[in-house]
Coordinates of C-alpha atoms in Angstrom, one line a residue:
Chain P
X1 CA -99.3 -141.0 92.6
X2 CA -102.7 -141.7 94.1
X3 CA -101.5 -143.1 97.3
X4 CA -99.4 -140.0 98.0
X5 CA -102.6 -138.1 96.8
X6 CA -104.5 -139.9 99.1
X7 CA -102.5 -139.7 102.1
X8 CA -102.2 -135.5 101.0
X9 CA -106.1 -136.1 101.2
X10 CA -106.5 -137.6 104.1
X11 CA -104.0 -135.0 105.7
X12 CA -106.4 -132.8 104.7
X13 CA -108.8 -134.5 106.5
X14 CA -108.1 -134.4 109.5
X15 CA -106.7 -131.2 109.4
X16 CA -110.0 -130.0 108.5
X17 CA -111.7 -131.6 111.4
X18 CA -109.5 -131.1 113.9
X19 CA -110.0 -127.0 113.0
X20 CA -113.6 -127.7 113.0
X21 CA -113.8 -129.8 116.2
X22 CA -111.9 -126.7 117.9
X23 CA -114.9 -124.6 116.5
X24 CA -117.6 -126.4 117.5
X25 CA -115.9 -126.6 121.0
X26 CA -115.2 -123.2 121.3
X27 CA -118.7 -122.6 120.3
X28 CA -119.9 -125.1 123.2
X29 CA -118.0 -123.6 126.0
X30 CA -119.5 -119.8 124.7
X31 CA -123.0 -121.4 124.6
X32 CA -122.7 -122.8 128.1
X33 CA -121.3 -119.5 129.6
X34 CA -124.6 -117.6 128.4
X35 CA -127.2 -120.9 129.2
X36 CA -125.4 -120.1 133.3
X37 CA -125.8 -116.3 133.1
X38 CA -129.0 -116.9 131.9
X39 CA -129.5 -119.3 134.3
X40 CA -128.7 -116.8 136.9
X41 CA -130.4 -113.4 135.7
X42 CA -134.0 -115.9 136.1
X43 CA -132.8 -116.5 139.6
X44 CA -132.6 -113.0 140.2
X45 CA -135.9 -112.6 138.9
X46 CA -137.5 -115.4 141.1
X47 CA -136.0 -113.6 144.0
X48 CA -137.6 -110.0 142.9
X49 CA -140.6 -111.8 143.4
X50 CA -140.7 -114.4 146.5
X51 CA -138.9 -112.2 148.6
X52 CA -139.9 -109.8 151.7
X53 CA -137.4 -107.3 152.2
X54 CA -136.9 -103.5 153.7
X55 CA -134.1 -101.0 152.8
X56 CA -133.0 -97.9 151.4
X57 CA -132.5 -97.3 147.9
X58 CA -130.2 -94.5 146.4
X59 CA -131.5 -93.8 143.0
X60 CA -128.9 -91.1 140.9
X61 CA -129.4 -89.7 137.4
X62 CA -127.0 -87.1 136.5
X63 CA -127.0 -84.7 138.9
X64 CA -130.0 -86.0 140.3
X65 CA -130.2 -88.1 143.6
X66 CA -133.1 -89.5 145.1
X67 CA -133.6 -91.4 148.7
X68 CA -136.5 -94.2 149.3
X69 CA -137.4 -96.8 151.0
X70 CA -138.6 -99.8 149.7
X71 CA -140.8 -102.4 152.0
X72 CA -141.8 -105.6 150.4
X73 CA -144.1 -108.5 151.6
X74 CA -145.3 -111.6 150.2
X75 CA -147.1 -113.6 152.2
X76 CA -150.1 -115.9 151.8
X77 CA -152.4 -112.8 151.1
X78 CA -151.0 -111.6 148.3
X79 CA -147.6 -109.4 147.6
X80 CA -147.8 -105.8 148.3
X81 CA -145.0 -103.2 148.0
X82 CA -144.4 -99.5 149.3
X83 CA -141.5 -97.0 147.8
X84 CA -141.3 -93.6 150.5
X85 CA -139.7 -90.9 148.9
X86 CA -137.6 -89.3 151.8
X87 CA -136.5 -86.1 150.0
X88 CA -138.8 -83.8 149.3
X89 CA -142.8 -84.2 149.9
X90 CA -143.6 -87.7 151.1
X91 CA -144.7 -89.1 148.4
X92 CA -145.6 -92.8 148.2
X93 CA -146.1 -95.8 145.6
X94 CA -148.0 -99.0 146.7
X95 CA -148.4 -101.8 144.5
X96 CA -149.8 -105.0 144.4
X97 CA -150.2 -107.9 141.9
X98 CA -153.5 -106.1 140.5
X99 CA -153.2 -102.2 141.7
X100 CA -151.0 -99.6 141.5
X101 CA -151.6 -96.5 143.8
X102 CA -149.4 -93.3 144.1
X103 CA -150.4 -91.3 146.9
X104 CA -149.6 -87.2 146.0
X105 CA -150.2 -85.4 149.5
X106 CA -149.1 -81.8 148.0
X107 CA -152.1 -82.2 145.7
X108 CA -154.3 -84.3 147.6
X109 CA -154.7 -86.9 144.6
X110 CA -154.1 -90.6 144.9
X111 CA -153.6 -92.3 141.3
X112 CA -154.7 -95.0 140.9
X113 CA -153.6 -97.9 137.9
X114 CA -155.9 -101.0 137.5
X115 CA -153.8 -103.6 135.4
X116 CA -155.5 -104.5 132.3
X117 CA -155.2 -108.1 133.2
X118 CA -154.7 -110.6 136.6
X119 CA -151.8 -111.9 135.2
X120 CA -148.8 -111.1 136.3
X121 CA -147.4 -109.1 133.8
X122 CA -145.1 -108.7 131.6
X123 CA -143.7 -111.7 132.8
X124 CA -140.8 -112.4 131.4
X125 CA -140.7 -116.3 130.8
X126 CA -137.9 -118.9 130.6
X127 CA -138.2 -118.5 126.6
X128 CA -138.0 -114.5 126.5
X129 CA -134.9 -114.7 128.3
X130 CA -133.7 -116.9 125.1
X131 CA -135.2 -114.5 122.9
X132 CA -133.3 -111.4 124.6
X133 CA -130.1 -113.0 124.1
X134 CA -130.9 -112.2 120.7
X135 CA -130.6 -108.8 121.1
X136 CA -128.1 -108.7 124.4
X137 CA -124.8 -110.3 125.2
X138 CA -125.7 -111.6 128.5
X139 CA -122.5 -112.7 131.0
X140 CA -121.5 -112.9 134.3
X141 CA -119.4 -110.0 135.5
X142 CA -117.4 -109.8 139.0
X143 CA -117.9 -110.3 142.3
X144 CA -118.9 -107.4 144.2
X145 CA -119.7 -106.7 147.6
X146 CA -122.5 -104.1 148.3
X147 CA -124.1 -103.0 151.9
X148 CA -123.0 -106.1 153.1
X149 CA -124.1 -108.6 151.0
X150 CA -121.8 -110.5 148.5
X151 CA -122.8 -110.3 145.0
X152 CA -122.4 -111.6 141.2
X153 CA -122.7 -109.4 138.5
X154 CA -124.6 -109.8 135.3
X155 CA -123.7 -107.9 132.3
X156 CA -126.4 -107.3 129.5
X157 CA -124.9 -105.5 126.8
X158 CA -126.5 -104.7 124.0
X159 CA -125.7 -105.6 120.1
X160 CA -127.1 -102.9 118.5
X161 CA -127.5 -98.8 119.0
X162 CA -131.7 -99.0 120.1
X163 CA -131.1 -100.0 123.8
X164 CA -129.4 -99.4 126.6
X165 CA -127.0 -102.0 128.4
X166 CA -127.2 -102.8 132.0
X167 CA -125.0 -103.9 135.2
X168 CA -127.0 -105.8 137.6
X169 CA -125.5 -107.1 140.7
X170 CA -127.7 -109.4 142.9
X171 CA -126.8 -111.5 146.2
X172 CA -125.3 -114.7 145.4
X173 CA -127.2 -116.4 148.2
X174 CA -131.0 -115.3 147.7
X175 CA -130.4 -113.9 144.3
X176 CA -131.9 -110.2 145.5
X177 CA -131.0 -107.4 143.4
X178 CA -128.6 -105.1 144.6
X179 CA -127.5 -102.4 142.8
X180 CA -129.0 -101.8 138.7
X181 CA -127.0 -100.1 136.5
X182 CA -127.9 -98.5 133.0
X183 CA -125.1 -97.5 130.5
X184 CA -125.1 -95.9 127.1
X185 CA -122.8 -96.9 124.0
X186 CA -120.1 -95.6 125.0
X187 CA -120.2 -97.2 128.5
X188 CA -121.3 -94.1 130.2
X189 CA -124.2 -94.8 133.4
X190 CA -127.5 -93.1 132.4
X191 CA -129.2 -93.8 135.9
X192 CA -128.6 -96.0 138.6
X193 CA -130.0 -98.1 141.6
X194 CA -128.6 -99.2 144.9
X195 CA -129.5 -100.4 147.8
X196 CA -127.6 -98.8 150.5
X197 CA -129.3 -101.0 153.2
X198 CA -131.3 -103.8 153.0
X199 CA -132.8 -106.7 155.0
X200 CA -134.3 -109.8 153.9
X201 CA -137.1 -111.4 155.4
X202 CA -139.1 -110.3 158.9
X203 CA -141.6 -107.3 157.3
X204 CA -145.0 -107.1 158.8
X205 CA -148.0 -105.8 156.5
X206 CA -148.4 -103.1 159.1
X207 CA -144.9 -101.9 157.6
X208 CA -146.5 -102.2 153.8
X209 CA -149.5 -99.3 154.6
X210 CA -149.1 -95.9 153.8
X211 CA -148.7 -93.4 156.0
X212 CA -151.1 -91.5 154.6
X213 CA -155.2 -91.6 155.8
X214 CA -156.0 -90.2 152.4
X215 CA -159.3 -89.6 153.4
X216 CA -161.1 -86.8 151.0
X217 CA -158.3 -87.0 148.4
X218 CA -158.8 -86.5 145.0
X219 CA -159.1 -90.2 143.3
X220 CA -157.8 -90.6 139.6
X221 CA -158.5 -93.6 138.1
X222 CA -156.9 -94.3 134.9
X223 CA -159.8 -96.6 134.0
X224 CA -157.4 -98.9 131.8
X225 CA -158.8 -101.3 129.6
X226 CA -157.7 -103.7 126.8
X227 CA -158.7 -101.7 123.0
X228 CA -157.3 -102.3 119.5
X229 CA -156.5 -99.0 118.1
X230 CA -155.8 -100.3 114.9
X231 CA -159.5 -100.6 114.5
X232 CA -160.1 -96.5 115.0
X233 CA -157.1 -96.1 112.0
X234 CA -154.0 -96.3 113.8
X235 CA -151.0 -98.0 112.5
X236 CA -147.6 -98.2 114.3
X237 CA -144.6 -100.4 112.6
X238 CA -142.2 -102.0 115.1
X239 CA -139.0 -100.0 113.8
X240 CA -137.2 -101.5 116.3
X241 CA -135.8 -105.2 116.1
X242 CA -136.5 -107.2 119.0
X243 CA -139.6 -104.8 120.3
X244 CA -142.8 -106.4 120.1
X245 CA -146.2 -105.2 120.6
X246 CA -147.4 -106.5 124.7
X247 CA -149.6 -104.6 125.4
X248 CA -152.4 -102.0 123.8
X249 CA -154.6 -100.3 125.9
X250 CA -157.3 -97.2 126.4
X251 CA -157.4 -95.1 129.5
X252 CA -157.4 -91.9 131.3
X253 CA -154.5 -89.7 131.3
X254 CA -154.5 -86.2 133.1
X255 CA -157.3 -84.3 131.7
X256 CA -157.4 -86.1 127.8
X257 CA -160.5 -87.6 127.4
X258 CA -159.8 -91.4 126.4
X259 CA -155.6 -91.8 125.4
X260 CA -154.6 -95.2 123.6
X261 CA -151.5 -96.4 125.2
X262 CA -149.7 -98.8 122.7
X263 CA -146.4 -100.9 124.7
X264 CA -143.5 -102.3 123.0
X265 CA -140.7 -104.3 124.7
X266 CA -137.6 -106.5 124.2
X267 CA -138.1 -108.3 127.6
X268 CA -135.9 -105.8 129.3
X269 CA -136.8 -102.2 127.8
X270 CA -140.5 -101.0 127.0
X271 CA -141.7 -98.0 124.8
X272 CA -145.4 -96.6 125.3
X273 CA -146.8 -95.0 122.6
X274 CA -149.2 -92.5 123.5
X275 CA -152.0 -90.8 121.1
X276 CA -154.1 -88.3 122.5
X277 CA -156.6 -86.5 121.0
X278 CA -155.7 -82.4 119.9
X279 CA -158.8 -81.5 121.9
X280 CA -158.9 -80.3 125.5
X281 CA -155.3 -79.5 125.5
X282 CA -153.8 -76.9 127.3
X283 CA -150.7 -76.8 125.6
X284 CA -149.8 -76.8 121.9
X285 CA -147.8 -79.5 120.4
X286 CA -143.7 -78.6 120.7
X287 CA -142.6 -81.5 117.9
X288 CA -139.3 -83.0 119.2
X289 CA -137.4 -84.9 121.4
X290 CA -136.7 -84.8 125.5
X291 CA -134.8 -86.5 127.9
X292 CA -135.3 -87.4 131.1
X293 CA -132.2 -89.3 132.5
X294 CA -132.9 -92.6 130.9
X295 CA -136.0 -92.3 129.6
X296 CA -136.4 -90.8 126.5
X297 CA -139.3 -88.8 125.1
X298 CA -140.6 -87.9 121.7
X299 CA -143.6 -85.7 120.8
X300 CA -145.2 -85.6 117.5
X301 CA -148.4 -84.3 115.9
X302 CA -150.3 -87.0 113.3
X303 CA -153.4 -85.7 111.8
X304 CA -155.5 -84.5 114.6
X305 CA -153.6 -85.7 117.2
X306 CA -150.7 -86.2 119.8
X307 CA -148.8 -89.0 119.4
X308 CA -145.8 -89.2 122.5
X309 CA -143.5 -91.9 122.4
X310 CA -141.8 -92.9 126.0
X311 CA -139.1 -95.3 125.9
X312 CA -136.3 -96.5 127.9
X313 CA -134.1 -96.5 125.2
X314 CA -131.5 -94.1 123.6
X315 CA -132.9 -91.3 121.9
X316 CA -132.9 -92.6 119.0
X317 CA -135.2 -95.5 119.6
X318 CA -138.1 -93.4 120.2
X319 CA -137.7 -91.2 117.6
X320 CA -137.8 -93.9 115.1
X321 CA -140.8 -95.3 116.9
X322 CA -142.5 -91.9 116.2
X323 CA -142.0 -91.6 113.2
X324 CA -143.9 -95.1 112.1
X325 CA -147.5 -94.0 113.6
X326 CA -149.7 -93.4 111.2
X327 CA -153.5 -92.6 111.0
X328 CA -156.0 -93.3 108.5
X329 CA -159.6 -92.5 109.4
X330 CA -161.9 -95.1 109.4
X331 CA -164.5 -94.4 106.7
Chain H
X1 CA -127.5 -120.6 95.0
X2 CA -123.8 -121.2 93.1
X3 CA -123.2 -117.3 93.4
X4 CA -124.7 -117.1 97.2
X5 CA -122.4 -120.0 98.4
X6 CA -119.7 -118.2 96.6
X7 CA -120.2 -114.8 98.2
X8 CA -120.9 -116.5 101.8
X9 CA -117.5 -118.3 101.5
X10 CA -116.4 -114.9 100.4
X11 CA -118.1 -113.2 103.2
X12 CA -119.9 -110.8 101.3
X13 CA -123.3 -112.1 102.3
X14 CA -125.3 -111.6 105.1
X15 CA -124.1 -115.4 107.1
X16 CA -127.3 -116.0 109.3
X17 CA -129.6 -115.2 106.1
X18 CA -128.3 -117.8 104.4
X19 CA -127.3 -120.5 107.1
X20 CA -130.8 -122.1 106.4
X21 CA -131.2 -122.2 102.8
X22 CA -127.2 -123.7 102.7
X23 CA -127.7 -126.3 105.0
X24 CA -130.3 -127.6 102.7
X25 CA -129.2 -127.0 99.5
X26 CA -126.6 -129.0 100.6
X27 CA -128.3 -131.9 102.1
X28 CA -130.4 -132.4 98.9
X29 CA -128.8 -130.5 95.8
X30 CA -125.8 -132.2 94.4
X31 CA -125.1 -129.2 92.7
X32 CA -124.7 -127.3 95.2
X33 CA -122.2 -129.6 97.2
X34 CA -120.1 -130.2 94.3
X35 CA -119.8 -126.1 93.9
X36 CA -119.1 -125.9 97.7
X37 CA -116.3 -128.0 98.1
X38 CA -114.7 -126.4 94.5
X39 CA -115.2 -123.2 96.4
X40 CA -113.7 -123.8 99.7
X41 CA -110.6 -125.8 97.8
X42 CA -110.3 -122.5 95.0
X43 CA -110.7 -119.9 98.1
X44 CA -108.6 -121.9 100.4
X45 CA -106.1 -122.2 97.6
X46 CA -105.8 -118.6 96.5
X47 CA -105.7 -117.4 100.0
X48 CA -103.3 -119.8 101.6
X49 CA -105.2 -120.9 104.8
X50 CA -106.2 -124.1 103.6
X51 CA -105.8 -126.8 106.4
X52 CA -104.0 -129.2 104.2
X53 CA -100.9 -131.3 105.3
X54 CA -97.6 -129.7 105.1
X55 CA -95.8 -130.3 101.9
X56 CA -99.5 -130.7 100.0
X57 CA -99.1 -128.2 97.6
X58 CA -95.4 -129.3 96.8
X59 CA -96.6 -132.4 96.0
X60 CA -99.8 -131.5 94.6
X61 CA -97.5 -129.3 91.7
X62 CA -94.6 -132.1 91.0
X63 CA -97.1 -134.3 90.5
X64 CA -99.0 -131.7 88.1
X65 CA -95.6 -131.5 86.0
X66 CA -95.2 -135.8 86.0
X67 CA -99.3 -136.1 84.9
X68 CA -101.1 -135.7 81.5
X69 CA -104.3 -133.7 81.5
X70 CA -106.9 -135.3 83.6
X71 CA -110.5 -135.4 82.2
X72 CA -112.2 -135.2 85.2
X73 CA -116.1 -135.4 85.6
X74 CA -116.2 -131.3 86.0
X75 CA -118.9 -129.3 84.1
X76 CA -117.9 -127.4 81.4
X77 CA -119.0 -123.9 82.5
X78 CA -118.2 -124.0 85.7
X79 CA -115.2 -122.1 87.7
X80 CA -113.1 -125.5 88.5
X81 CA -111.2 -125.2 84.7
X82 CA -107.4 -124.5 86.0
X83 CA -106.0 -127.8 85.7
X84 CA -104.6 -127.7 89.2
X85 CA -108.2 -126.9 90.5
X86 CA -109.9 -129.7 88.6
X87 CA -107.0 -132.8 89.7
X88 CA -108.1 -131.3 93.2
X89 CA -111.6 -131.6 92.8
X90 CA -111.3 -135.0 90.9
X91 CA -109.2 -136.5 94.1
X92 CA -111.4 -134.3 96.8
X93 CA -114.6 -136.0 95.4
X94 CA -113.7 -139.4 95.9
X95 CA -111.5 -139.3 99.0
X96 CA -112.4 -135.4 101.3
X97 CA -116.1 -135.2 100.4
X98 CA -117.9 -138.0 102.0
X99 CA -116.7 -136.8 105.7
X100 CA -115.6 -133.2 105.2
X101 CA -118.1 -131.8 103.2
X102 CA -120.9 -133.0 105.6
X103 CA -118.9 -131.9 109.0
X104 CA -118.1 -128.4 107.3
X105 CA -122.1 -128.2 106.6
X106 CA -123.3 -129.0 110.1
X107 CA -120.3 -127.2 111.9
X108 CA -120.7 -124.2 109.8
X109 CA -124.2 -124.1 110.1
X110 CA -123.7 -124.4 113.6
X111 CA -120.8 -122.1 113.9
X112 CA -122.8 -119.3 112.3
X113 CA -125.6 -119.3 115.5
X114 CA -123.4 -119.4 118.4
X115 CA -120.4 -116.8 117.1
X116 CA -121.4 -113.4 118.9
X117 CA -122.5 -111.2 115.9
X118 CA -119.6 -109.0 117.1
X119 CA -117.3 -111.5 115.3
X120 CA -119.6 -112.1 112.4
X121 CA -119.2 -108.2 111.9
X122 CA -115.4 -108.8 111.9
X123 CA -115.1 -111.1 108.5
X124 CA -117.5 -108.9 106.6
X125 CA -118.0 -105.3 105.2
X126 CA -119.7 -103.7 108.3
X127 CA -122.2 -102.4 106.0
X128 CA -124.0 -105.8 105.5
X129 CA -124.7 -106.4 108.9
X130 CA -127.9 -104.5 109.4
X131 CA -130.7 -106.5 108.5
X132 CA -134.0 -104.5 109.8
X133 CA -136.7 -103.7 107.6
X134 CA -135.6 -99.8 108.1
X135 CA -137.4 -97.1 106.4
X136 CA -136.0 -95.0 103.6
X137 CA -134.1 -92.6 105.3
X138 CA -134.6 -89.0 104.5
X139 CA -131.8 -87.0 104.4
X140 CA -130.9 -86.4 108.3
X141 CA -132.2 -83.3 109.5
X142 CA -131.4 -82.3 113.3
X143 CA -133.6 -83.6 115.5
X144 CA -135.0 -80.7 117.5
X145 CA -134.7 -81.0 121.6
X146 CA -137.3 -79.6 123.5
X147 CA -138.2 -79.8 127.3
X148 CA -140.2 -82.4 129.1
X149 CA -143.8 -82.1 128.1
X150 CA -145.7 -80.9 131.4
X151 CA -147.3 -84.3 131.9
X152 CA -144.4 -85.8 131.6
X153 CA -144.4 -87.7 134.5
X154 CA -148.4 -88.5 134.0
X155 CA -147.1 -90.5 130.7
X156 CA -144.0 -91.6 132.8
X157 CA -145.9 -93.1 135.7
X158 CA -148.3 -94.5 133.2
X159 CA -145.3 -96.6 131.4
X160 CA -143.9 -97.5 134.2
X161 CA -146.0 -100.2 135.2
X162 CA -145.4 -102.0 131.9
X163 CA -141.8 -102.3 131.9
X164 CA -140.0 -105.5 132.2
X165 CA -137.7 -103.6 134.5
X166 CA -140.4 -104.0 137.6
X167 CA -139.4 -108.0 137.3
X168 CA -136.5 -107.4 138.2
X169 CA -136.2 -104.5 140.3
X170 CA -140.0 -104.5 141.8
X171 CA -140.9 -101.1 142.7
X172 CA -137.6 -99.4 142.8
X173 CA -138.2 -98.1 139.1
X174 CA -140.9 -95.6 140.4
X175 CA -139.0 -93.3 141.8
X176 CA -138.2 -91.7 138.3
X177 CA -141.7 -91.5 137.7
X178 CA -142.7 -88.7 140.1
X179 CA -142.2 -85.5 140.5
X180 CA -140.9 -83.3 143.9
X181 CA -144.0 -80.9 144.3
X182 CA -142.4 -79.3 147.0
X183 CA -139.6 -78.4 145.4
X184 CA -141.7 -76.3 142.1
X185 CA -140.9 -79.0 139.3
X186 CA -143.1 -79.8 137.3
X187 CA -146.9 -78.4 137.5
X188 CA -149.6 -81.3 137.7

């Protein structure tokens, strides 16, 4: 009686093991598919930022389409990149490591954005790309082959209803991004990027200048520096899982006096939370929520002032985020 | 920790919560072992998946009919007290528990981080699965839509050069961030 038991026992066994052996298999070959995506969407990111390159982009949201041209350079001064827009007034964007200028030559005004910091930033380390597979499937998609160049796909969708999910499709030789796609849950594209021409390598810095001399425009300095607004009353509660605080900073915005700018990102999306004093506005506070293709924008009143939450997120997402600041004077 | 191992095996529990705290009640509490294996063998044997050899259960009931009670070293008290249950246990101590019981902790420890939450969702009431620290919520009143503020793209161009999205696409994101002048949008 026991040695029938037994054998029934030991059936039992390895029954059991064999099931779990083909679990913990299956759960190996799923890990290593996400460690090569992985290991591909850093490649990508490397690229982004080694590479020279010249082209034209196609940006469309909704009904919306927009032409520029994007001119990269790294070389041993430094990296410095220019977008043109070629619809519409010739508007221009050139940034480096450290500054960030938009050139306006309707209104005469150049912006200009200081980062808070030297670093190059956010960057988005080895271990954040672990930490955003937390929050996103991460594959690889198809093959695809886009103004000449052959590329993979990566897939980033998201587990849960606060972020979007994105296409991105990058050459398979030199890892450049192609085309960017951003889709909503139900699959639909919110916005999208491609280049319709591009060339790698041979840009001279002469092609990195703006075409504008500038010379008597209006300069706006957003005069950012690090603050901790926590310490003038301010309290904001990551609703959101996976967003963490990066950033927190003061500086200039339009006419508002000193605006605290708060950041929050998953490694992929970022919200900015911006409070603004009620003072020296020209318009009152309309309490709700905009869109704006994929970004999403949420304007609230708290105490005595303006709290607007920009995210590039569902609507949903910045809404919550809203709805967490609170204020409590300082006595 | 009885009841949680219970309602994990049941799949009423929130998995990843309690993958942790399992794995080390069962390294160190013998307790807790003894009511994981009697759990697995009662909710294998009540559902019918258990991976036992064919013919087991045959067996396992002729022999039931040929034996006398067996006193086996069960607590009084606990769920194991259907005598079919309790020759189990008595024969899955000394024979299935050295090796299974430690693979089954390991793997399903294991198992529980690398299934895609997707499929976590799948062998448990989707209502558990949300685990964030969310705010009461109020009952849902429409959320009203307005326009773009008029500086929107003031607070647009100023989030942009925070977002992740410039490590991968470089400057290509900017182009949502300002406005067509020429065209009338948007006053500055």
């Amino acid at each position: 009686m026991i040695h029938a038991a037994r054998s029934g026992a030991f059936g039992a066994v390895s029954g059991a093991m064999a099931a779990l052996g083909l679990v913990l298999l299956a759960c190996a070959s799923l890990a290593h598919a996400e460690s090569d995506a992985l290991i591909w969407m850093r490649k990508v990111q490397i690229a982004t930022q080694k590479l020279s390159y010249s082209g034209t982009v196609l940006y469309q949201q909704g009904d919306r389409t927009e032409t520029s041209r994007i001119t990269r350079l790294v070389d041993g001064a430094g990296e410095v990149e220019k977008l043109e827009f070629m619809d519409g007034a010739p508007r221009e964007i050139v940034r480096t490591k450290d500054v960030a200028r938009c050139y306006l030559p309707e209104t005469r005004t150049i912006k200009v954005d200081r980062r808070a910091d030297r670093r190059s930033f956010p960057a988005v380390l080895p271990q954040q790309f672990e930490k955003l597979s937390e929050h996103y499937e991460i594959t690889l998609g198809e093959n695809r082959r886009i103004a000449g160049y052959d590329c993979r796909e990566l897939v980033l969708k998201p587990k849960d209803e606060f972020r979007y999910g994105y296409n991105l499709w990058a050459d398979s030789q030199s890892g450049m991004l192609l085309k960017a796609r951003t889709f909503d849950r139900q699959g639909a594209t919110v916005e999208q990027f491609t280049f319709t021409q591009l060339k790698i390598g041979n840009v001279t810095r002469e092609q990195t200048k703006t075409r504008h001399s500038a010379r008597n425009w209006r300069v706006e300095d957003a005069s950012v520096t690090p603050t901790n607004l926590a310490q003038s009353g301010w309290s904001i509660a990551s609703a959101l899982p996976g967003f963490t605080k990066i950033v927190e900073v003061k500086r200039r915005l339009h006419e508002a006096g000193a605006v605290g700018q708060v950041v929050y990102s998953d490694g992929l999306a970022a919200v900015s939370v911006f409070i603004e004093p009620m003072e020296g506005r020209r318009e009152p506070v309309k309490t709700g929520l905009a869109n704006m293709g994929a970004i999403n924008i949420y304007t609230r009143q708290v105490a005595n002032f303006v709290v607007t939450v920009v995210g590039e997120t569902p609507p949903g997402s910045v809404t919550r985020f809203a709805e967490t600041v609170r204020y409590q004077q300082a006595r | 920790m009885k009841a949680r191992i219970s309602a994990l095996i049941d799949s009423e529990a929130e998995a990843a919560e309690l993958s942790d705290s399992l794995a080390a009640a069962l390294r160190d509490d013998e307790e807790a072992r003894e009511a994981w294996r009697m759990y697995h063998l009662i909710s294998d044997a009540i559902s019918g998946t258990g991976v036992l050899s064919p013919g087991f259960s045959a067996r396992v009931a002729r022999r039931l009919n040929e034996e006398p009670a067996l006193k086996s070293p069960v607590r009084a008290g606990s769920a194991a007290t259907h005598p079919a249950v309790t020759w189990l246990g008595h024969f899955a101590h000394r024979y299935v528990y050295p090796a299974a019981v430690s693979i089954a902790a390991v793997a399903f420890v294991g198992w529980l981080g690398f299934l895609p939450p997707d499929f976590i969702q799948s062998i448990q009431p989707p209502a558990q699965v949300a685990a964030l620290p969310v705010p009461a919520k109020k009952p849902e009143s429409p959320v009203i839509r307005i326009p773009p503020p008029e500086a929107a793209h003031e607070y647009l161009l100023a989030h942009q050069g925070f977002s992740p999205r410039n490590e991968l696409q470089g400057v290509a994101p900017y182009v949502r961030t300002v406005a067509d002048e020429s065209a009338g949008q948007g006053k500055r």
